[in-house]
Amino acid sequence: MRTPIIAGNWKMNKNPEQTQAFLEAIKGKLPESGVEAVIAAPAVDLNALTWFSKDEPLKTAAQNSYWEDEGAFTGETSPKVLSEMGIDYVVIGHSERREYFHETDEDVNKKAHAIIKNRMTPIICCGETLEQREAGDTNSWVAGQVEAALKGLTDEEVGNLVIAYEPIWAIGTGKTASADQAQEVCGHIRETVKKLYNEGTAEKVRIQYGGSVKPANVKELMAKKDIDGGLVGGASLDPEDFLALVNFQN
Ligand code: PGA
């Protein structure tokens, strides 16, 4: 039985004071069980987030990390330090990072290894462009991204991580993939993990859908058999919407 995981991806929004205000607004209102609620905050807000999460059922995520623990890498964030801060998850391979910061499949794979070595859980993003979808390349493209990201990981490591399917054409556009479209690709990702590893690993790995998820469509998406969660950008910035998302079962 896979525990649903709803993660807010704030992207480059909110300062520490705004983070504090958001956390005050959700205090005492998060589900105690049955779903994992996660916020992926900008690095500058992670301190505020980890303090709050000590007393609340909220998991914490960074939006990126480097693959080396320390050294002369100006501007990068150490996975070792994120782990020491108590961060639970790290989002890697987001399409914005791939597009604007030239993150490659190989980088994503190195980051996945570093995050796991530092006892955190990667949330590995994958997804196709509109051109790739229209050309009928979605499944092969996404399977290729997943295979490259998981290279060298054991079946146990893969069973414990999270894969986020985020069609690029649905991110921040208001265009959600239909629940059936999202299910089709999430199902294909699970098949890919089964082929690369085994059935037990495929049944264990959690797969999120991301791309214009909001309170109005979360229930329908979460009802699909291979969708175990959401990675939510815009709608996670508002505390009421975030609460509605994580309480989708009520
Ligand atoms: P969105 O972003 O919910 O604003 O579409 C999703 C994401 O990029 O993680």
mmCIF file of C-alpha atoms and ligand atoms in Angstrom:
data_model
loop_
_atom_site.group_PDB
_atom_site.id
_atom_site.type_symbol
_atom_site.label_atom_id
_atom_site.label_comp_id
_atom_site.label_asym_id
_atom_site.label_seq_id
_atom_site.Cartn_x
_atom_site.Cartn_y
_atom_site.Cartn_z
ATOM 1 C CA MET A 1 0.000 0.000 0.000
ATOM 2 C CA ARG A 2 1.588 3.246 -1.166
ATOM 3 C CA THR A 3 1.063 6.318 1.028
ATOM 4 C CA PRO A 4 -0.150 9.254 -1.076
ATOM 5 C CA ILE A 5 2.318 12.139 -1.231
ATOM 6 C CA ILE A 6 1.221 15.691 -2.005
ATOM 7 C CA ALA A 7 4.166 18.040 -2.414
ATOM 8 C CA GLY A 8 3.968 21.784 -2.878
ATOM 9 C CA ASN A 9 6.718 23.122 -5.106
ATOM 10 C CA TRP A 10 6.998 26.805 -4.287
ATOM 11 C CA LYS A 11 9.644 27.409 -6.963
ATOM 12 C CA MET A 12 11.353 30.801 -6.451
ATOM 13 C CA ASN A 13 8.566 32.303 -4.358
ATOM 14 C CA LYS A 14 8.276 33.477 -0.720
ATOM 15 C CA ASN A 15 10.831 34.885 1.721
ATOM 16 C CA PRO A 16 11.313 33.589 5.307
ATOM 17 C CA GLU A 17 8.615 35.917 6.710
ATOM 18 C CA GLN A 18 6.121 34.794 4.074
ATOM 19 C CA THR A 19 7.104 31.200 4.780
ATOM 20 C CA GLN A 20 6.411 31.748 8.457
ATOM 21 C CA ALA A 21 3.009 33.280 7.694
ATOM 22 C CA PHE A 22 2.087 30.333 5.449
ATOM 23 C CA LEU A 23 3.148 27.845 8.126
ATOM 24 C CA GLU A 24 1.138 29.665 10.811
ATOM 25 C CA ALA A 25 -1.904 29.447 8.551
ATOM 26 C CA ILE A 26 -1.662 25.663 8.136
ATOM 27 C CA LYS A 27 -0.676 24.910 11.734
ATOM 28 C CA GLY A 28 -2.793 22.167 13.305
ATOM 29 C CA LYS A 29 -4.720 21.584 10.070
ATOM 30 C CA LEU A 30 -2.537 19.031 8.297
ATOM 31 C CA PRO A 31 -3.747 15.416 8.133
ATOM 32 C CA GLU A 32 -2.138 13.322 10.891
ATOM 33 C CA SER A 33 -2.052 10.162 8.804
ATOM 34 C CA GLY A 34 -3.003 8.610 5.477
ATOM 35 C CA VAL A 35 -1.139 11.152 3.351
ATOM 36 C CA GLU A 36 2.284 12.733 3.366
ATOM 37 C CA ALA A 37 2.255 16.521 3.061
ATOM 38 C CA VAL A 38 5.475 18.045 1.764
ATOM 39 C CA ILE A 39 6.652 21.563 0.981
ATOM 40 C CA ALA A 40 9.600 22.117 -1.356
ATOM 41 C CA ALA A 41 10.758 25.610 -0.450
ATOM 42 C CA PRO A 42 13.547 27.789 -1.827
ATOM 43 C CA ALA A 43 16.877 27.125 -0.068
ATOM 44 C CA VAL A 44 16.667 30.495 1.733
ATOM 45 C CA ASP A 45 13.408 29.410 3.422
ATOM 46 C CA LEU A 46 14.403 25.896 4.473
ATOM 47 C CA ASN A 47 15.420 26.901 7.973
ATOM 48 C CA ALA A 48 11.963 28.271 8.735
ATOM 49 C CA LEU A 49 10.421 25.153 7.234
ATOM 50 C CA THR A 50 12.453 22.632 9.208
ATOM 51 C CA TRP A 51 11.713 24.361 12.536
ATOM 52 C CA PHE A 52 7.990 24.201 11.875
ATOM 53 C CA SER A 53 8.029 20.609 10.675
ATOM 54 C CA LYS A 54 9.493 19.395 13.984
ATOM 55 C CA ASP A 55 6.045 19.724 15.601
ATOM 56 C CA GLU A 56 3.719 19.292 12.626
ATOM 57 C CA PRO A 57 3.010 16.402 10.233
ATOM 58 C CA LEU A 58 4.816 18.174 7.395
ATOM 59 C CA LYS A 59 7.775 16.807 5.450
ATOM 60 C CA THR A 60 10.349 19.135 4.002
ATOM 61 C CA ALA A 61 11.970 19.269 0.591
ATOM 62 C CA ALA A 62 14.684 21.224 -1.154
ATOM 63 C CA GLN A 63 14.176 22.090 -4.818
ATOM 64 C CA ASN A 64 17.673 21.086 -5.876
ATOM 65 C CA SER A 65 21.049 20.055 -4.543
ATOM 66 C CA TYR A 66 24.523 19.437 -5.885
ATOM 67 C CA TRP A 67 26.038 15.929 -5.984
ATOM 68 C CA GLU A 68 29.247 16.668 -4.066
ATOM 69 C CA ASP A 69 29.051 17.044 -0.286
ATOM 70 C CA GLU A 70 31.405 20.036 -0.096
ATOM 71 C CA GLY A 71 34.128 21.905 -1.929
ATOM 72 C CA ALA A 72 34.776 24.663 -4.409
ATOM 73 C CA PHE A 73 31.348 24.752 -6.108
ATOM 74 C CA THR A 74 30.272 28.372 -5.809
ATOM 75 C CA GLY A 75 26.551 28.837 -5.569
ATOM 76 C CA GLU A 76 25.634 25.178 -5.096
ATOM 77 C CA THR A 77 23.832 23.545 -2.156
ATOM 78 C CA SER A 78 25.351 20.565 -0.348
ATOM 79 C CA PRO A 79 23.157 17.459 -0.013
ATOM 80 C CA LYS A 80 25.078 16.620 3.173
ATOM 81 C CA VAL A 81 24.089 19.928 4.770
ATOM 82 C CA LEU A 82 20.477 19.578 3.612
ATOM 83 C CA SER A 83 20.421 16.222 5.343
ATOM 84 C CA GLU A 84 21.972 17.652 8.514
ATOM 85 C CA MET A 85 19.262 20.339 8.497
ATOM 86 C CA GLY A 86 16.641 17.599 8.594
ATOM 87 C CA ILE A 87 15.401 17.894 5.013
ATOM 88 C CA ASP A 88 13.453 14.802 3.916
ATOM 89 C CA TYR A 89 13.169 15.107 0.113
ATOM 90 C CA VAL A 90 15.011 16.796 -2.736
ATOM 91 C CA VAL A 91 13.303 17.560 -6.044
ATOM 92 C CA ILE A 92 15.643 16.888 -8.966
ATOM 93 C CA GLY A 93 15.374 17.123 -12.727
ATOM 94 C CA HIS A 94 12.489 19.584 -12.748
ATOM 95 C CA SER A 95 11.848 20.698 -16.321
ATOM 96 C CA GLU A 96 12.627 24.300 -15.368
ATOM 97 C CA ARG A 97 16.057 23.197 -14.160
ATOM 98 C CA ARG A 98 16.602 21.113 -17.269
ATOM 99 C CA GLU A 99 15.542 23.951 -19.560
ATOM 100 C CA TYR A 100 16.968 27.076 -17.895
ATOM 101 C CA PHE A 101 19.955 25.589 -16.057
ATOM 102 C CA HIS A 102 20.903 22.867 -18.518
ATOM 103 C CA GLU A 103 20.563 20.028 -16.047
ATOM 104 C CA THR A 104 21.167 16.768 -17.919
ATOM 105 C CA ASP A 105 19.994 13.206 -17.309
ATOM 106 C CA GLU A 106 23.504 12.437 -16.120
ATOM 107 C CA ASP A 107 23.390 15.285 -13.574
ATOM 108 C CA VAL A 108 20.016 14.039 -12.329
ATOM 109 C CA ASN A 109 21.461 10.560 -11.864
ATOM 110 C CA LYS A 110 24.468 11.860 -9.906
ATOM 111 C CA LYS A 111 22.168 13.941 -7.725
ATOM 112 C CA ALA A 112 19.906 10.933 -7.070
ATOM 113 C CA HIS A 113 22.901 8.930 -5.834
ATOM 114 C CA ALA A 114 24.130 11.806 -3.639
ATOM 115 C CA ILE A 115 20.699 12.404 -2.095
ATOM 116 C CA ILE A 116 20.224 8.735 -1.243
ATOM 117 C CA LYS A 117 23.765 8.495 0.147
ATOM 118 C CA ASN A 118 22.833 11.377 2.441
ATOM 119 C CA ARG A 119 19.700 9.543 3.640
ATOM 120 C CA MET A 120 17.162 11.771 1.912
ATOM 121 C CA THR A 121 14.646 10.812 -0.771
ATOM 122 C CA PRO A 122 14.817 12.117 -4.319
ATOM 123 C CA ILE A 123 11.686 13.256 -6.132
ATOM 124 C CA ILE A 124 12.778 12.703 -9.722
ATOM 125 C CA CYS A 125 10.903 14.733 -12.332
ATOM 126 C CA CYS A 126 10.342 13.689 -15.910
ATOM 127 C CA GLY A 127 7.990 14.764 -18.667
ATOM 128 C CA GLU A 128 7.578 15.544 -22.334
ATOM 129 C CA THR A 129 7.132 18.718 -24.370
ATOM 130 C CA LEU A 130 4.015 19.354 -26.424
ATOM 131 C CA GLU A 131 5.956 18.597 -29.632
ATOM 132 C CA GLN A 132 7.060 15.237 -28.250
ATOM 133 C CA ARG A 133 3.490 14.402 -27.226
ATOM 134 C CA GLU A 134 2.114 15.348 -30.628
ATOM 135 C CA ALA A 135 4.790 13.250 -32.310
ATOM 136 C CA GLY A 136 3.729 10.235 -30.227
ATOM 137 C CA ASP A 137 7.049 10.105 -28.384
ATOM 138 C CA THR A 138 5.783 10.631 -24.828
ATOM 139 C CA ASN A 139 6.198 7.120 -23.464
ATOM 140 C CA SER A 140 9.609 6.434 -24.960
ATOM 141 C CA TRP A 141 10.938 9.857 -23.929
ATOM 142 C CA VAL A 142 9.728 9.565 -20.337
ATOM 143 C CA ALA A 143 10.968 5.961 -20.050
ATOM 144 C CA GLY A 144 14.390 7.139 -21.252
ATOM 145 C CA GLN A 145 14.495 9.902 -18.635
ATOM 146 C CA VAL A 146 13.511 7.459 -15.898
ATOM 147 C CA GLU A 147 16.061 4.856 -16.953
ATOM 148 C CA ALA A 148 18.851 7.463 -17.066
ATOM 149 C CA ALA A 149 17.908 8.922 -13.668
ATOM 150 C CA LEU A 150 17.860 5.523 -11.941
ATOM 151 C CA LYS A 151 21.109 4.192 -13.386
ATOM 152 C CA GLY A 152 23.150 2.308 -10.784
ATOM 153 C CA LEU A 153 20.501 2.450 -8.032
ATOM 154 C CA THR A 154 19.483 -0.770 -6.285
ATOM 155 C CA ASP A 155 15.926 -2.095 -6.351
ATOM 156 C CA GLU A 156 15.521 -1.172 -2.689
ATOM 157 C CA GLU A 157 16.647 2.405 -3.358
ATOM 158 C CA VAL A 158 14.288 2.727 -6.308
ATOM 159 C CA GLY A 159 11.355 1.292 -4.349
ATOM 160 C CA ASN A 160 11.757 4.061 -1.775
ATOM 161 C CA LEU A 161 12.017 7.056 -4.069
ATOM 162 C CA VAL A 162 9.415 9.201 -5.792
ATOM 163 C CA ILE A 163 9.028 9.872 -9.515
ATOM 164 C CA ALA A 164 7.049 12.931 -10.616
ATOM 165 C CA TYR A 165 5.532 12.864 -14.083
ATOM 166 C CA GLU A 166 5.160 16.469 -15.193
ATOM 167 C CA PRO A 167 4.211 17.068 -18.819
ATOM 168 C CA ILE A 168 5.951 20.341 -19.635
ATOM 169 C CA TRP A 169 2.943 21.660 -21.559
ATOM 170 C CA ALA A 170 0.809 21.394 -18.405
ATOM 171 C CA ILE A 171 3.170 23.226 -16.028
ATOM 172 C CA GLY A 172 1.980 26.672 -14.995
ATOM 173 C CA THR A 173 -0.260 26.841 -18.055
ATOM 174 C CA GLY A 174 -3.570 25.969 -16.443
ATOM 175 C CA LYS A 175 -3.722 23.031 -18.893
ATOM 176 C CA THR A 176 -3.933 19.901 -16.788
ATOM 177 C CA ALA A 177 -3.385 16.584 -18.463
ATOM 178 C CA SER A 178 -6.684 14.754 -18.220
ATOM 179 C CA ALA A 179 -6.736 12.168 -15.446
ATOM 180 C CA ASP A 180 -6.656 9.466 -18.146
ATOM 181 C CA GLN A 181 -3.646 11.016 -19.902
ATOM 182 C CA ALA A 182 -1.821 11.330 -16.574
ATOM 183 C CA GLN A 183 -2.692 7.750 -15.613
ATOM 184 C CA GLU A 184 -1.498 6.407 -18.941
ATOM 185 C CA VAL A 185 2.001 7.844 -18.552
ATOM 186 C CA CYS A 186 2.234 7.110 -14.813
ATOM 187 C CA GLY A 187 1.268 3.508 -15.614
ATOM 188 C CA HIS A 188 3.945 3.411 -18.276
ATOM 189 C CA ILE A 189 6.522 4.702 -15.766
ATOM 190 C CA ARG A 190 5.568 1.885 -13.380
ATOM 191 C CA GLU A 191 5.932 -0.616 -16.252
ATOM 192 C CA THR A 192 9.363 0.860 -16.999
ATOM 193 C CA VAL A 193 10.466 0.361 -13.384
ATOM 194 C CA LYS A 194 9.127 -3.197 -13.532
ATOM 195 C CA LYS A 195 11.156 -3.908 -16.674
ATOM 196 C CA LEU A 196 14.322 -2.336 -15.262
ATOM 197 C CA TYR A 197 13.936 -3.883 -11.787
ATOM 198 C CA ASN A 198 11.069 -6.150 -10.780
ATOM 199 C CA GLU A 199 7.397 -6.165 -9.909
ATOM 200 C CA GLY A 200 7.900 -5.567 -6.171
ATOM 201 C CA THR A 201 9.954 -2.437 -6.821
ATOM 202 C CA ALA A 202 7.442 -1.160 -9.355
ATOM 203 C CA GLU A 203 4.580 -1.685 -6.905
ATOM 204 C CA LYS A 204 6.465 0.173 -4.190
ATOM 205 C CA VAL A 205 7.763 3.254 -6.030
ATOM 206 C CA ARG A 206 5.482 6.269 -5.672
ATOM 207 C CA ILE A 207 4.564 8.226 -8.786
ATOM 208 C CA GLN A 208 3.221 11.765 -8.664
ATOM 209 C CA TYR A 209 1.497 13.741 -11.363
ATOM 210 C CA GLY A 210 2.355 17.433 -11.682
ATOM 211 C CA GLY A 211 1.114 20.197 -13.952
ATOM 212 C CA SER A 212 -1.702 22.562 -12.946
ATOM 213 C CA VAL A 213 -2.922 20.350 -10.106
ATOM 214 C CA LYS A 214 -5.436 22.263 -7.992
ATOM 215 C CA PRO A 215 -8.111 21.557 -5.374
ATOM 216 C CA ALA A 216 -10.699 21.188 -8.159
ATOM 217 C CA ASN A 217 -8.924 18.337 -9.971
ATOM 218 C CA VAL A 218 -6.826 16.613 -7.300
ATOM 219 C CA LYS A 219 -9.492 14.049 -6.354
ATOM 220 C CA GLU A 220 -9.967 12.808 -9.897
ATOM 221 C CA LEU A 221 -6.221 12.514 -10.471
ATOM 222 C CA MET A 222 -5.625 10.754 -7.153
ATOM 223 C CA ALA A 223 -8.353 8.219 -7.939
ATOM 224 C CA LYS A 224 -6.199 6.789 -10.744
ATOM 225 C CA LYS A 225 -4.448 3.559 -9.932
ATOM 226 C CA ASP A 226 -0.893 4.553 -10.759
ATOM 227 C CA ILE A 227 -1.058 8.142 -9.466
ATOM 228 C CA ASP A 228 0.171 8.239 -5.878
ATOM 229 C CA GLY A 229 0.475 11.960 -5.408
ATOM 230 C CA GLY A 230 0.832 15.417 -6.834
ATOM 231 C CA LEU A 231 3.692 17.839 -7.290
ATOM 232 C CA VAL A 232 1.933 21.168 -7.165
ATOM 233 C CA GLY A 233 3.339 24.548 -8.139
ATOM 234 C CA GLY A 234 0.996 27.536 -8.307
ATOM 235 C CA ALA A 235 -1.793 26.122 -6.117
ATOM 236 C CA SER A 236 0.617 25.282 -3.281
ATOM 237 C CA LEU A 237 1.437 28.938 -2.589
ATOM 238 C CA ASP A 238 -1.890 29.622 -0.930
ATOM 239 C CA PRO A 239 -2.354 27.979 2.493
ATOM 240 C CA GLU A 240 -6.069 27.289 1.970
ATOM 241 C CA ASP A 241 -5.434 25.628 -1.387
ATOM 242 C CA PHE A 242 -2.539 23.616 0.031
ATOM 243 C CA LEU A 243 -4.765 22.400 2.878
ATOM 244 C CA ALA A 244 -7.497 21.469 0.406
ATOM 245 C CA LEU A 245 -4.952 19.520 -1.657
ATOM 246 C CA VAL A 246 -3.493 17.533 1.233
ATOM 247 C CA ASN A 247 -6.987 16.859 2.578
ATOM 248 C CA PHE A 248 -8.194 15.543 -0.803
ATOM 249 C CA GLN A 249 -9.479 12.369 0.866
ATOM 250 C CA ASN A 250 -12.017 14.273 3.005
HETATM 251 P P1 PGA B 1 2.090 24.041 -11.588
HETATM 252 O O1 PGA B 1 3.627 23.562 -11.428
HETATM 253 O O2 PGA B 1 1.286 23.276 -10.581
HETATM 254 O O3 PGA B 1 2.120 25.532 -11.303
HETATM 255 O O4 PGA B 1 1.667 23.732 -12.977
HETATM 256 C C1 PGA B 1 3.944 22.228 -11.210
HETATM 257 C C2 PGA B 1 5.440 22.049 -11.107
HETATM 258 O O5 PGA B 1 6.167 22.621 -11.938
HETATM 259 O O6 PGA B 1 5.947 21.351 -10.195
#
